Tab-separated table of C-alpha atoms and ligand atoms in Angstrom:
chain	number	residue	atom	x	y	z
A	1123	MET	CA	-13.986	-7.547	21.437
A	1124	THR	CA	-11.014	-5.738	22.486
A	1125	GLN	CA	-10.160	-2.154	21.151
A	1126	GLN	CA	-6.477	-1.872	20.990
A	1127	CYS	CA	-5.915	1.949	21.879
A	1128	PHE	CA	-3.187	4.375	21.603
A	1129	THR	CA	-1.639	5.395	24.902
A	1130	LYS	CA	-2.637	9.130	24.483
A	1131	GLN	CA	-6.181	9.722	22.616
A	1132	GLN	CA	-7.462	12.584	20.542
A	1133	SER	CA	-7.340	16.006	22.294
A	1134	ALA	CA	-10.164	18.625	21.595
A	1135	ASP	CA	-7.857	20.846	19.638
A	1136	GLY	CA	-7.584	18.799	16.485
A	1137	ILE	CA	-3.993	17.238	17.181
A	1138	VAL	CA	-3.551	13.424	17.825
A	1139	GLU	CA	-0.549	12.618	19.452
A	1140	GLN	CA	1.054	9.211	19.877
A	1141	GLY	CA	3.906	7.650	21.241
A	1142	THR	CA	5.026	4.563	19.503
A	1143	GLN	CA	7.765	2.002	20.485
A	1144	VAL	CA	9.004	-0.529	17.996
A	1145	VAL	CA	9.768	-3.560	20.249
A	1146	MET	CA	10.544	-7.168	19.974
A	1147	LYS	CA	7.689	-9.505	21.206
A	1148	ASN	CA	7.394	-13.151	21.433
A	1149	ALA	CA	4.388	-14.533	19.734
A	1150	THR	CA	2.885	-17.560	19.596
A	1151	ARG	CA	0.871	-18.996	16.827
A	1152	LEU	CA	0.132	-22.338	15.208
A	1153	CYS	CA	1.624	-23.987	17.934
A	1154	SER	CA	5.119	-22.350	17.328
A	1155	THR	CA	6.827	-19.065	18.912
A	1156	LYS	CA	9.094	-16.584	17.478
A	1157	PRO	CA	10.183	-13.067	18.163
A	1158	ILE	CA	8.351	-10.585	15.963
A	1159	VAL	CA	8.880	-6.658	15.514
A	1160	THR	CA	6.005	-4.870	16.795
A	1161	ILE	CA	4.590	-1.581	17.797
A	1162	ASN	CA	3.942	-1.476	21.472
A	1163	GLY	CA	4.013	-5.426	21.483
A	1164	LYS	CA	0.959	-5.546	19.605
A	1165	PHE	CA	-0.029	-7.820	16.356
A	1166	PRO	CA	-1.647	-6.270	14.725
A	1167	GLY	CA	-0.324	-2.969	16.047
A	1168	PRO	CA	-2.693	-0.289	17.737
A	1169	THR	CA	-5.690	1.326	15.916
A	1170	ILE	CA	-5.002	5.218	15.158
A	1171	TYR	CA	-8.267	7.253	15.562
A	1172	ALA	CA	-8.344	10.773	14.452
A	1173	ARG	CA	-10.898	12.951	12.652
A	1174	GLU	CA	-10.831	14.299	9.229
A	1175	ASP	CA	-8.390	17.645	9.336
A	1176	ASP	CA	-6.820	16.435	12.401
A	1177	THR	CA	-3.053	16.731	12.564
A	1178	VAL	CA	-1.207	13.469	13.912
A	1179	LEU	CA	1.941	13.563	15.682
A	1180	VAL	CA	3.506	10.071	16.109
A	1181	LYS	CA	6.711	9.776	17.792
A	1182	VAL	CA	8.564	6.360	16.611
A	1183	VAL	CA	11.210	5.063	19.133
A	1184	ASN	CA	13.188	2.278	17.622
A	1185	HIS	CA	14.313	-0.252	20.118
A	1186	VAL	CA	14.937	-2.952	17.678
A	1187	LYS	CA	17.696	-4.257	15.655
A	1188	TYR	CA	16.568	-3.121	12.131
A	1189	ASN	CA	16.191	-0.175	10.579
A	1190	VAL	CA	12.547	1.296	10.625
A	1191	SER	CA	10.310	3.680	8.834
A	1192	ILE	CA	6.425	3.680	8.638
A	1193	HIS	CA	4.017	4.595	5.787
A	1194	TRP	CA	0.771	5.986	6.335
A	1195	HIS	CA	-0.897	4.316	3.429
A	1196	GLY	CA	-3.493	6.486	1.942
A	1197	VAL	CA	-2.648	9.569	3.487
A	1198	ARG	CA	-1.846	12.121	0.929
A	1199	GLN	CA	0.655	13.864	2.816
A	1200	LEU	CA	-0.236	17.186	1.048
A	1201	ARG	CA	2.996	19.035	1.172
A	1202	THR	CA	4.281	16.671	3.909
A	1203	GLY	CA	6.385	14.361	1.995
A	1204	TRP	CA	8.597	14.213	4.756
A	1205	ALA	CA	6.381	11.979	6.468
A	1206	ASP	CA	5.134	9.583	3.919
A	1207	GLY	CA	7.698	6.881	4.969
A	1208	PRO	CA	8.985	4.579	2.291
A	1209	ALA	CA	12.626	4.034	3.263
A	1210	TYR	CA	15.356	5.546	1.270
A	1211	ILE	CA	12.313	7.228	-1.005
A	1212	THR	CA	11.091	10.295	1.414
A	1213	GLN	CA	13.490	9.404	4.327
A	1214	CYS	CA	16.383	7.940	5.475
A	1215	PRO	CA	15.102	4.965	8.038
A	1216	ILE	CA	15.227	5.449	11.742
A	1217	GLN	CA	18.026	3.590	12.796
A	1218	PRO	CA	18.320	1.722	15.977
A	1219	GLY	CA	17.962	3.662	19.153
A	1220	GLN	CA	16.775	6.750	17.209
A	1221	VAL	CA	13.372	8.754	16.921
A	1222	TYR	CA	11.482	10.356	14.611
A	1223	VAL	CA	8.297	12.113	14.689
A	1224	TYR	CA	5.927	11.729	11.946
A	1225	ASN	CA	3.695	15.067	11.621
A	1226	PHE	CA	0.939	15.292	9.227
A	1227	THR	CA	-2.465	16.429	8.562
A	1228	LEU	CA	-5.588	14.262	7.216
A	1229	THR	CA	-6.739	17.124	4.872
A	1230	GLY	CA	-10.233	16.525	3.481
A	1231	GLN	CA	-9.994	12.676	4.149
A	1232	ARG	CA	-12.161	10.285	6.173
A	1233	GLY	CA	-12.582	6.742	6.455
A	1234	THR	CA	-10.385	3.830	6.980
A	1235	LEU	CA	-6.817	3.864	6.274
A	1236	TRP	CA	-3.702	1.991	7.544
A	1237	TRP	CA	-0.044	2.147	8.631
A	1238	HIS	CA	2.540	0.012	7.783
A	1239	ALA	CA	6.517	-0.391	8.141
A	1240	HIS	CA	7.668	0.526	4.588
A	1241	ILE	CA	11.213	-1.454	4.849
A	1242	LEU	CA	12.506	-4.867	4.587
A	1243	TRP	CA	9.538	-7.132	5.223
A	1244	LEU	CA	8.955	-5.811	8.420
A	1245	ARG	CA	5.219	-4.713	7.493
A	1246	ALA	CA	4.438	-8.854	8.023
A	1247	THR	CA	4.137	-7.619	11.401
A	1248	VAL	CA	4.214	-3.863	11.607
A	1249	HIS	CA	0.764	-2.679	10.743
A	1250	GLY	CA	-2.401	-1.499	12.101
A	1251	ALA	CA	-5.633	0.539	11.106
A	1252	LEU	CA	-6.053	4.322	10.747
A	1253	VAL	CA	-9.471	5.236	11.415
A	1254	ILE	CA	-10.425	8.638	10.148
A	1255	LEU	CA	-13.925	9.788	11.764
A	1256	PRO	CA	-15.616	12.229	9.928
A	1257	LYS	CA	-15.641	16.105	11.491
A	1258	LEU	CA	-17.472	16.393	14.357
A	1259	GLY	CA	-21.630	16.422	13.727
A	1260	VAL	CA	-20.898	15.105	10.289
A	1261	PRO	CA	-22.695	11.810	9.680
A	1262	TYR	CA	-21.909	9.229	7.503
A	1263	PRO	CA	-23.769	8.943	4.289
A	1264	PHE	CA	-25.605	5.535	5.235
A	1265	PRO	CA	-27.406	4.421	8.157
A	1266	ARG	CA	-25.491	5.194	11.649
A	1267	PRO	CA	-24.182	1.610	12.523
A	1268	HIS	CA	-24.730	0.306	15.979
A	1269	MET	CA	-21.117	-0.181	16.505
A	1270	GLU	CA	-17.844	-0.324	14.399
A	1271	GLN	CA	-15.302	-3.241	14.241
A	1272	VAL	CA	-11.768	-2.938	12.605
A	1273	ILE	CA	-10.827	-5.978	11.100
A	1274	VAL	CA	-6.984	-6.387	10.052
A	1275	LEU	CA	-6.257	-9.586	8.023
A	1276	GLY	CA	-2.746	-10.507	7.851
A	1277	GLU	CA	-0.675	-13.753	7.171
A	1278	TRP	CA	1.576	-15.431	9.475
A	1279	TRP	CA	4.875	-17.311	9.037
A	1280	LYS	CA	6.105	-19.780	11.482
A	1281	SER	CA	9.744	-18.713	10.772
A	1282	ASP	CA	11.192	-15.361	10.358
A	1283	THR	CA	9.855	-13.355	7.759
A	1284	GLU	CA	13.280	-11.516	7.162
A	1285	ALA	CA	15.095	-14.763	7.049
A	1286	ILE	CA	12.306	-15.943	4.539
A	1287	ILE	CA	13.104	-13.067	2.018
A	1288	ASN	CA	17.049	-13.010	2.425
A	1289	GLU	CA	16.954	-17.016	1.853
A	1290	ALA	CA	14.422	-16.370	-1.275
A	1291	LEU	CA	16.876	-13.562	-2.662
A	1292	LYS	CA	20.175	-15.721	-2.293
A	1293	SER	CA	18.593	-18.786	-3.876
A	1294	GLY	CA	16.783	-16.947	-6.632
A	1295	LEU	CA	13.763	-18.757	-5.740
A	1296	ALA	CA	10.323	-17.572	-4.825
A	1297	PRO	CA	9.723	-17.030	-0.827
A	1298	ASN	CA	7.877	-19.981	1.209
A	1299	VAL	CA	4.211	-18.890	1.127
A	1300	SER	CA	2.435	-18.100	4.820
A	1301	ASP	CA	1.614	-20.923	7.035
A	1302	ALA	CA	-1.814	-19.004	8.017
A	1303	HIS	CA	-3.954	-16.229	7.467
A	1304	THR	CA	-4.804	-13.976	10.324
A	1305	ILE	CA	-7.947	-12.329	11.158
A	1306	ASN	CA	-7.133	-9.588	13.845
A	1307	GLY	CA	-3.814	-11.654	14.485
A	1308	HIS	CA	-5.950	-14.820	14.772
A	1309	PRO	CA	-5.084	-17.781	12.684
A	1310	GLY	CA	-8.147	-19.478	13.534
A	1311	PRO	CA	-8.748	-23.203	14.737
A	1312	VAL	CA	-5.742	-25.262	14.154
A	1313	GLN	CA	-6.107	-29.399	14.245
A	1314	GLY	CA	-4.008	-30.478	17.059
A	1315	CYS	CA	-3.014	-27.367	18.274
A	1316	GLN	CA	-4.672	-25.601	21.169
A	1317	SER	CA	-4.165	-22.275	20.019
A	1318	GLN	CA	-5.317	-19.197	21.815
A	1319	GLY	CA	-8.994	-19.146	20.126
A	1320	GLY	CA	-9.855	-17.389	16.644
A	1321	PHE	CA	-11.100	-13.906	16.481
A	1322	ASN	CA	-14.829	-13.445	17.978
A	1323	PHE	CA	-17.050	-10.544	17.289
A	1324	LYS	CA	-20.139	-10.626	19.742
A	1325	VAL	CA	-23.148	-8.876	17.828
A	1326	GLU	CA	-26.781	-8.438	18.884
A	1327	GLN	CA	-29.528	-9.627	16.718
A	1328	GLY	CA	-31.086	-7.025	14.425
A	1329	ASN	CA	-28.216	-4.684	14.684
A	1330	THR	CA	-25.966	-2.701	11.850
A	1331	TYR	CA	-22.509	-2.626	12.575
A	1332	LEU	CA	-19.823	-1.359	10.402
A	1333	LEU	CA	-16.716	-3.387	9.669
A	1334	ARG	CA	-13.354	-1.432	8.773
A	1335	ILE	CA	-11.710	-4.026	6.971
A	1336	VAL	CA	-7.960	-3.711	6.326
A	1337	ASN	CA	-5.835	-6.149	3.785
A	1338	ALA	CA	-2.394	-5.985	5.669
A	1339	ALA	CA	-1.237	-9.537	3.949
A	1340	LEU	CA	1.999	-9.290	2.371
A	1341	ASN	CA	1.569	-11.300	-0.816
A	1342	GLU	CA	-2.016	-12.320	-0.881
A	1343	GLU	CA	-5.333	-11.012	-2.244
A	1344	LEU	CA	-8.019	-12.467	-0.019
A	1345	PHE	CA	-11.656	-13.130	-0.268
A	1346	PHE	CA	-13.421	-12.105	2.834
A	1347	LYS	CA	-16.890	-13.737	3.979
A	1348	ILE	CA	-19.389	-13.905	7.181
A	1349	ALA	CA	-21.389	-16.934	6.843
A	1350	GLY	CA	-25.159	-16.422	5.764
A	1351	HIS	CA	-25.072	-12.721	5.717
A	1352	GLN	CA	-24.819	-9.976	2.997
A	1353	LEU	CA	-22.644	-7.377	3.143
A	1354	THR	CA	-23.091	-3.580	2.315
A	1355	VAL	CA	-19.878	-2.183	0.774
A	1356	VAL	CA	-20.145	1.538	1.626
A	1357	GLU	CA	-16.220	2.887	1.090
A	1358	VAL	CA	-13.168	1.745	-0.020
A	1359	ASP	CA	-9.816	3.250	0.409
A	1360	ALA	CA	-11.415	6.099	2.662
A	1361	VAL	CA	-13.496	7.037	-0.281
A	1362	TYR	CA	-17.383	6.613	0.054
A	1363	THR	CA	-18.852	4.283	-2.673
A	1364	LYS	CA	-22.548	4.053	-3.929
A	1365	PRO	CA	-23.531	1.234	-1.763
A	1366	PHE	CA	-23.813	-2.296	-3.260
A	1367	LYS	CA	-24.327	-5.444	-1.496
A	1368	THR	CA	-22.319	-8.789	-1.588
A	1369	ASP	CA	-21.799	-11.803	0.020
A	1370	THR	CA	-17.830	-12.150	-0.346
A	1371	ILE	CA	-15.366	-9.274	-0.817
A	1372	VAL	CA	-12.126	-9.202	-2.680
A	1373	ILE	CA	-9.606	-7.441	-0.979
A	1374	ALA	CA	-6.145	-6.985	-2.035
A	1375	PRO	CA	-3.023	-6.056	-0.061
A	1376	GLY	CA	-2.964	-2.452	0.721
A	1377	GLN	CA	-6.830	-1.897	0.077
A	1378	THR	CA	-9.294	-1.421	2.945
A	1379	THR	CA	-13.107	-1.810	2.524
A	1380	ASN	CA	-15.937	-0.839	4.857
A	1381	VAL	CA	-18.959	-2.716	5.070
A	1382	LEU	CA	-22.509	-2.873	6.885
A	1383	LEU	CA	-23.416	-6.049	8.663
A	1384	THR	CA	-26.824	-6.243	9.680
A	1385	THR	CA	-27.500	-9.405	11.904
A	1386	ASN	CA	-30.706	-10.250	10.582
A	1387	ARG	CA	-30.254	-14.109	10.930
A	1388	GLY	CA	-31.261	-16.360	13.929
A	1389	THR	CA	-29.262	-16.642	17.079
A	1390	GLY	CA	-26.220	-18.552	16.312
A	1391	LYS	CA	-22.424	-18.742	15.549
A	1392	TYR	CA	-21.525	-17.659	11.838
A	1393	LEU	CA	-17.973	-18.420	10.495
A	1394	VAL	CA	-16.166	-15.332	9.591
A	1395	ALA	CA	-13.373	-16.325	6.652
A	1396	ALA	CA	-10.779	-14.880	4.710
A	1397	SER	CA	-9.174	-17.082	1.999
A	1398	PRO	CA	-6.625	-16.811	-0.746
A	1399	PHE	CA	-7.701	-15.434	-4.268
A	1400	MET	CA	-6.082	-17.601	-6.575
A	1401	ASP	CA	-4.780	-16.214	-9.653
A	1402	ALA	CA	-6.128	-17.473	-13.027
A	1403	PRO	CA	-6.465	-15.472	-16.110
A	1404	ILE	CA	-9.963	-15.294	-17.498
A	1405	LEU	CA	-9.009	-16.044	-20.964
A	1406	LYS	CA	-5.489	-16.726	-22.370
A	1407	PRO	CA	-4.995	-13.322	-24.210
A	1408	LYS	CA	-1.789	-12.860	-26.499
A	1409	LEU	CA	-0.044	-10.458	-24.192
A	1410	LYS	CA	2.475	-7.869	-25.055
A	1411	HIS	CA	6.018	-9.514	-24.483
A	1412	LEU	CA	9.204	-7.726	-22.905
A	1413	PRO	CA	11.255	-6.106	-22.874
A	1414	CYS	CA	9.946	-3.013	-24.118
A	1415	THR	CA	12.407	-0.329	-25.226
A	1416	GLY	CA	11.833	2.925	-25.667
A	1417	PRO	CA	8.510	5.268	-25.676
A	1418	THR	CA	5.876	4.654	-28.590
A	1419	GLN	CA	2.556	6.272	-28.888
A	1420	ASP	CA	0.758	3.280	-28.601
A	1421	ARG	CA	1.995	1.662	-25.895
A	1422	PRO	CA	0.739	1.677	-22.294
A	1423	LEU	CA	2.468	3.835	-19.912
A	1424	LEU	CA	3.642	1.496	-17.528
A	1425	VAL	CA	4.485	-2.151	-18.238
A	1426	LEU	CA	4.242	-4.409	-15.203
A	1427	HIS	CA	6.442	-7.470	-15.299
A	1428	ARG	CA	8.829	-8.604	-12.694
A	1429	GLN	CA	11.744	-11.121	-12.262
A	1430	PRO	CA	10.287	-14.508	-13.213
A	1431	ARG	CA	9.722	-17.351	-10.517
A	1432	ASN	CA	11.823	-20.268	-10.318
A	1433	GLN	CA	14.584	-18.370	-11.932
A	1434	PRO	CA	17.987	-17.374	-10.253
A	1435	LEU	CA	18.342	-13.314	-9.554
A	1436	ARG	CA	21.677	-13.584	-10.152
A	1437	HIS	CA	22.217	-9.834	-10.246
A	1438	LEU	CA	20.466	-9.678	-7.261
A	1439	ARG	CA	22.096	-12.464	-5.546
A	1440	GLU	CA	25.484	-11.539	-6.156
A	1441	ARG	CA	25.323	-7.789	-5.511
A	1442	GLU	CA	22.198	-7.029	-3.463
A	1443	PRO	CA	21.111	-9.742	-0.646
A	1444	ARG	CA	18.913	-7.486	0.541
A	1445	GLY	CA	16.154	-5.049	-0.779
A	1446	GLY	CA	16.831	-5.073	-4.405
A	1447	ARG	CA	18.758	-2.967	-6.674
A	1448	PHE	CA	16.371	0.500	-6.511
A	1449	GLN	CA	17.255	0.894	-2.971
A	1450	GLN	CA	20.514	-0.508	-3.540
A	1451	ARG	CA	21.083	2.216	-6.248
A	1452	LEU	CA	19.572	4.838	-4.042
A	1453	LEU	CA	21.900	4.179	-1.281
A	1454	ARG	CA	24.969	4.473	-3.969
A	1455	ASP	CA	23.517	7.878	-5.131
A	1456	ALA	CA	22.944	8.945	-1.596
A	1457	GLN	CA	26.651	7.979	-1.248
A	1458	ASP	CA	27.843	10.234	-4.335
A	1459	LEU	CA	25.683	13.035	-3.072
A	1460	SER	CA	26.500	15.184	-0.261
A	1461	PRO	CA	24.522	15.506	2.043
A	1462	PRO	CA	23.654	11.688	1.862
A	1463	GLY	CA	19.806	11.233	1.762
A	1464	THR	CA	16.764	10.468	-0.153
A	1465	PHE	CA	15.032	10.836	-3.299
A	1466	LEU	CA	12.977	13.581	-1.706
A	1467	GLN	CA	15.736	15.457	-0.243
A	1468	HIS	CA	17.445	15.382	-3.766
A	1469	LYS	CA	14.338	16.146	-5.682
A	1470	ARG	CA	16.078	18.753	-8.003
A	1471	ARG	CA	18.695	16.520	-9.145
A	1472	LEU	CA	16.525	14.097	-10.283
A	1473	HIS	CA	15.513	16.245	-12.751
A	1474	ARG	CA	18.337	15.474	-14.946
A	1475	ARG	CA	18.331	11.804	-13.723
A	1476	PHE	CA	14.410	11.681	-14.921
A	1477	PRO	CA	14.096	13.672	-17.910
A	1478	ARG	CA	11.079	11.878	-19.251
A	1479	GLU	CA	7.836	13.317	-18.360
A	1480	ALA	CA	4.502	11.831	-17.466
A	1481	PRO	CA	1.482	13.047	-20.014
A	1482	GLY	CA	0.262	16.036	-19.383
A	1483	ASP	CA	-3.178	17.627	-19.066
A	1484	VAL	CA	-5.473	14.652	-20.269
A	1485	GLN	CA	-3.378	14.077	-23.359
A	1486	LEU	CA	-4.868	10.804	-24.051
A	1487	HIS	CA	-2.607	7.843	-25.514
A	1488	ARG	CA	0.775	9.731	-25.333
A	1489	HIS	CA	2.603	7.137	-23.407
A	1490	ALA	CA	6.073	8.722	-22.941
A	1491	ALA	CA	6.751	7.293	-19.347
A	1492	GLY	CA	8.549	4.906	-17.399
A	1493	GLU	CA	8.019	0.962	-16.730
A	1494	LEU	CA	8.070	-0.515	-13.802
A	1495	ARG	CA	10.619	-2.738	-13.204
A	1496	ASP	CA	14.359	-3.702	-11.939
A	1497	ASP	CA	16.291	-1.624	-14.554
A	1498	GLU	CA	18.790	1.005	-14.360
A	1499	ARG	CA	16.393	3.070	-16.277
A	1500	ASP	CA	13.114	4.542	-15.743
A	1501	GLU	CA	12.767	4.616	-11.830
A	1502	GLY	CA	11.131	7.903	-11.820
A	1503	VAL	CA	9.091	9.964	-13.856
A	1504	GLN	CA	8.517	13.732	-13.658
A	1505	ALA	CA	4.719	15.163	-13.265
A	1506	ARG	CA	4.278	18.585	-13.802
A	1507	VAL	CA	2.570	20.059	-10.692
A	1508	ASN	CA	-1.112	20.203	-11.098
A	1509	SER	CA	-1.157	18.412	-14.624
A	1510	THR	CA	-3.450	15.535	-14.768
A	1511	VAL	CA	-1.834	12.324	-15.323
A	1512	GLN	CA	-3.352	8.902	-16.887
A	1513	LEU	CA	-1.455	5.787	-16.670
A	1514	VAL	CA	-2.370	2.454	-18.137
A	1515	LEU	CA	-1.071	-0.225	-16.166
A	1516	GLN	CA	-0.526	-3.295	-18.511
A	1517	ASP	CA	0.281	-6.999	-17.125
A	1518	THR	CA	2.199	-8.956	-19.443
A	1519	GLY	CA	2.796	-12.588	-19.760
A	1520	MET	CA	6.044	-12.677	-18.903
A	1521	ILE	CA	6.010	-16.101	-17.515
A	1522	ALA	CA	2.368	-16.308	-15.684
A	1523	PRO	CA	0.042	-13.350	-15.990
A	1524	GLU	CA	-0.714	-12.396	-12.630
A	1525	ASN	CA	-3.025	-9.792	-10.736
A	1526	HIS	CA	-0.969	-6.606	-9.023
A	1527	PRO	CA	-2.516	-4.309	-6.587
A	1528	ILE	CA	-0.807	-1.344	-7.418
A	1529	HIS	CA	-0.638	1.389	-4.815
A	1530	LEU	CA	0.336	5.230	-5.479
A	1531	HIS	CA	1.306	7.413	-2.602
A	1532	GLY	CA	0.808	11.088	-2.199
A	1533	PHE	CA	-2.499	10.563	-4.070
A	1534	ASN	CA	-5.850	8.896	-4.655
A	1535	PHE	CA	-6.526	8.107	-8.366
A	1536	PHE	CA	-9.947	7.301	-10.481
A	1537	VAL	CA	-10.095	4.152	-11.943
A	1538	ILE	CA	-11.678	5.256	-15.060
A	1539	GLY	CA	-11.142	1.670	-17.359
A	1540	ARG	CA	-10.047	-2.040	-17.127
A	1541	GLY	CA	-10.067	-4.754	-19.315
A	1542	ILE	CA	-8.466	-8.396	-20.245
A	1543	GLY	CA	-6.033	-8.544	-22.704
A	1544	ASN	CA	-3.547	-5.727	-24.259
A	1545	PHE	CA	-4.978	-2.332	-23.594
A	1546	ASP	CA	-6.092	-1.168	-27.345
A	1547	PRO	CA	-5.111	2.701	-27.198
A	1548	LYS	CA	-8.016	3.315	-30.171
A	1549	LYS	CA	-10.967	1.242	-29.003
A	1550	ASP	CA	-10.354	1.101	-25.190
A	1551	PRO	CA	-10.432	5.173	-24.356
A	1552	LYS	CA	-13.864	5.357	-25.861
A	1553	LYS	CA	-15.494	3.085	-23.060
A	1554	PHE	CA	-13.528	5.068	-20.267
A	1555	ASN	CA	-16.011	5.822	-17.134
A	1556	LEU	CA	-15.498	9.593	-16.736
A	1557	VAL	CA	-18.680	10.032	-15.192
A	1558	ASP	CA	-18.346	7.816	-11.754
A	1559	PRO	CA	-15.248	6.257	-11.719
A	1560	VAL	CA	-14.447	4.339	-8.249
A	1561	GLU	CA	-11.594	6.613	-6.453
A	1562	ARG	CA	-8.926	4.657	-4.560
A	1563	ASN	CA	-5.347	4.453	-3.646
A	1564	THR	CA	-4.533	0.988	-4.502
A	1565	VAL	CA	-6.122	-1.031	-7.744
A	1566	GLY	CA	-5.730	-4.415	-8.966
A	1567	VAL	CA	-4.824	-4.845	-12.462
A	1568	PRO	CA	-6.153	-7.826	-13.674
A	1569	ALA	CA	-4.013	-10.846	-14.396
A	1570	GLY	CA	-3.536	-10.713	-18.093
A	1571	GLY	CA	-5.112	-7.532	-18.342
A	1572	TRP	CA	-4.833	-3.693	-17.978
A	1573	THR	CA	-6.281	-1.029	-15.738
A	1574	ALA	CA	-6.277	2.993	-16.623
A	1575	ILE	CA	-6.278	5.281	-13.909
A	1576	ARG	CA	-5.936	9.265	-13.531
A	1577	PHE	CA	-4.686	11.488	-11.059
A	1578	ARG	CA	-4.043	15.031	-10.605
A	1579	ALA	CA	-0.477	15.705	-9.574
A	1580	ASP	CA	-1.647	18.246	-7.092
A	1581	ASN	CA	0.886	17.298	-4.278
A	1582	PRO	CA	4.961	18.172	-4.994
A	1583	GLY	CA	7.171	15.608	-3.769
A	1584	VAL	CA	8.538	12.603	-4.732
A	1585	TRP	CA	5.961	9.549	-5.015
A	1586	PHE	CA	6.306	5.777	-4.868
A	1587	MET	CA	4.464	3.703	-6.608
A	1588	HIS	CA	4.711	0.112	-6.660
A	1589	CYS	CA	2.903	-3.314	-6.482
A	1590	HIS	CA	1.217	-4.104	-3.104
A	1591	LEU	CA	2.656	-8.014	-2.986
A	1592	GLU	CA	5.651	-7.426	-0.864
A	1593	ILE	CA	7.775	-9.844	-3.079
A	1594	HIS	CA	7.272	-7.750	-6.123
A	1595	THR	CA	8.289	-4.668	-4.683
A	1596	THR	CA	11.134	-6.591	-3.513
A	1597	TRP	CA	11.455	-7.793	-7.225
A	1598	GLY	CA	11.530	-4.532	-8.649
A	1599	LEU	CA	7.896	-3.493	-9.418
A	1600	LYS	CA	8.240	0.067	-8.018
A	1601	MET	CA	8.735	3.650	-9.520
A	1602	ALA	CA	8.501	7.073	-8.197
A	1603	PHE	CA	7.002	10.181	-9.360
A	1604	VAL	CA	8.569	13.529	-8.795
A	1605	VAL	CA	6.228	16.235	-8.893
A	1606	ASP	CA	7.808	19.603	-8.637
A	1607	ASN	CA	6.623	22.775	-6.554
A	1608	GLY	CA	4.456	24.871	-8.102
A	1609	LYS	CA	3.938	28.853	-7.490
A	1610	GLY	CA	3.995	30.086	-3.981
A	1611	PRO	CA	3.512	28.132	-0.842
A	1612	ASN	CA	0.327	26.453	-0.897
A	1613	GLU	CA	1.885	24.507	-3.872
A	1614	SER	CA	5.281	23.718	-2.329
A	1615	LEU	CA	6.550	21.094	-0.182
A	1616	LEU	CA	7.381	22.344	3.452
A	1617	PRO	CA	10.766	22.551	4.648
A	1618	PRO	CA	12.127	18.918	6.184
A	1619	PRO	CA	11.436	18.787	9.728
A	1620	SER	CA	14.475	19.006	11.890
A	1621	ASP	CA	14.364	15.695	13.481
A	1622	LEU	CA	14.364	13.967	9.765
A	1623	PRO	CA	16.539	11.111	10.151
A	1624	GLU	CA	19.642	10.520	8.083
A	1625	CYS	CA	21.121	8.176	6.235
B	179	LIG	CU1	1.128	0.544	1.562
B	179	LIG	CU2	3.959	1.891	-0.388
B	179	LIG	O1	2.882	0.969	0.748
């Protein structure tokens, strides 16, 4: 087992400093070699270790031909939206040859999170784990593991991923699916191909290990399993859970899961496997059809849909070969405005653009806000600072119902309900779990069903929300929440750092 460490590690004063070089590197998998974009030449990228309440400084130097930005997935970024990372939302990208220092504090967070590129499809290879240990002297709320192991699940394409998505946008077809799933960068044994050997994890009998599992795959939900062993889930998305045992976990892109593994079986080799989750609705409900127009009282707040597969996306093809309309429009906005910039820089102006407000303090069933889709309207919704926002995320049967892992930047939310079929605003809220709902940053909306979440909008800024299947983000399953400054400095966004990249 090798741990990939950063060049500079934690210092005693609670500051973790890190230099990262974005560089191309040749990588061989499945008997074929291609250049990939990496951090410090590693795939997956290095794990960052820090402690709760540490300040993290990551200096990113861009040596590749692509624009780059890095998102710290799951980090709350209290008052530091400038360091959140999604390109054109909170920062202009770091251009080739440029440098940007991400500076943020891990306030009140501990557990496994991760980081990834947040522009184009670069996160296919630009990603890694972010391990936040509890404060010194604070134990885990479960038996102390003998050892810890980071497990990053990914996807591998033999060809260049930027070429794949560009092709798909030109043709209007769905992009090629990946050629392999990877565990810590290894695709596992391939017939007729002497690969570098799969991922091996040496354990001793009778010990307990903490596995920090990250799904960094672009487009696939995954099952994870270790032959003959039970796993005890103790944390998801850097929030401790009530421990429960299972032999298989399902993990969506964007999610993290910590499990305890006790090696209580005989000496031997046990297969560790990641395999894709196939979408199939549990039953065929009659789902809402689209498009929905205008707010109504009894509609879910957000309706999830996307451009249908296998149908030409003409406007995308003709007008925006790259990146989709949302980013293009932001770019256009940026050109219109002076100085040019991002959503976050022009937060005030967004108020005119996004007059709609998310429901305020627990106003159940007043669904008055935007839809997630590639459309000129509804790209952003305002939320009053410190208001409680409830969203019902409804999957629809546009072409085929499909599971969507929805990720919200800047907040954790509580998952208070979910169901199959259409959300019923009269009956379903009665079944909401307001006692011990799971808290996370990425949640699956079941195929042909709905999920209800709540969060407190206590973090001023502009916060992206999108499906973490990268192709769905590309196709437009995305929007942003605009949260105003509140009273006083503690409720206000800090001023932008002096090295914030320009567009
Ligand atoms: Cu992990 Cu906006 O993404």
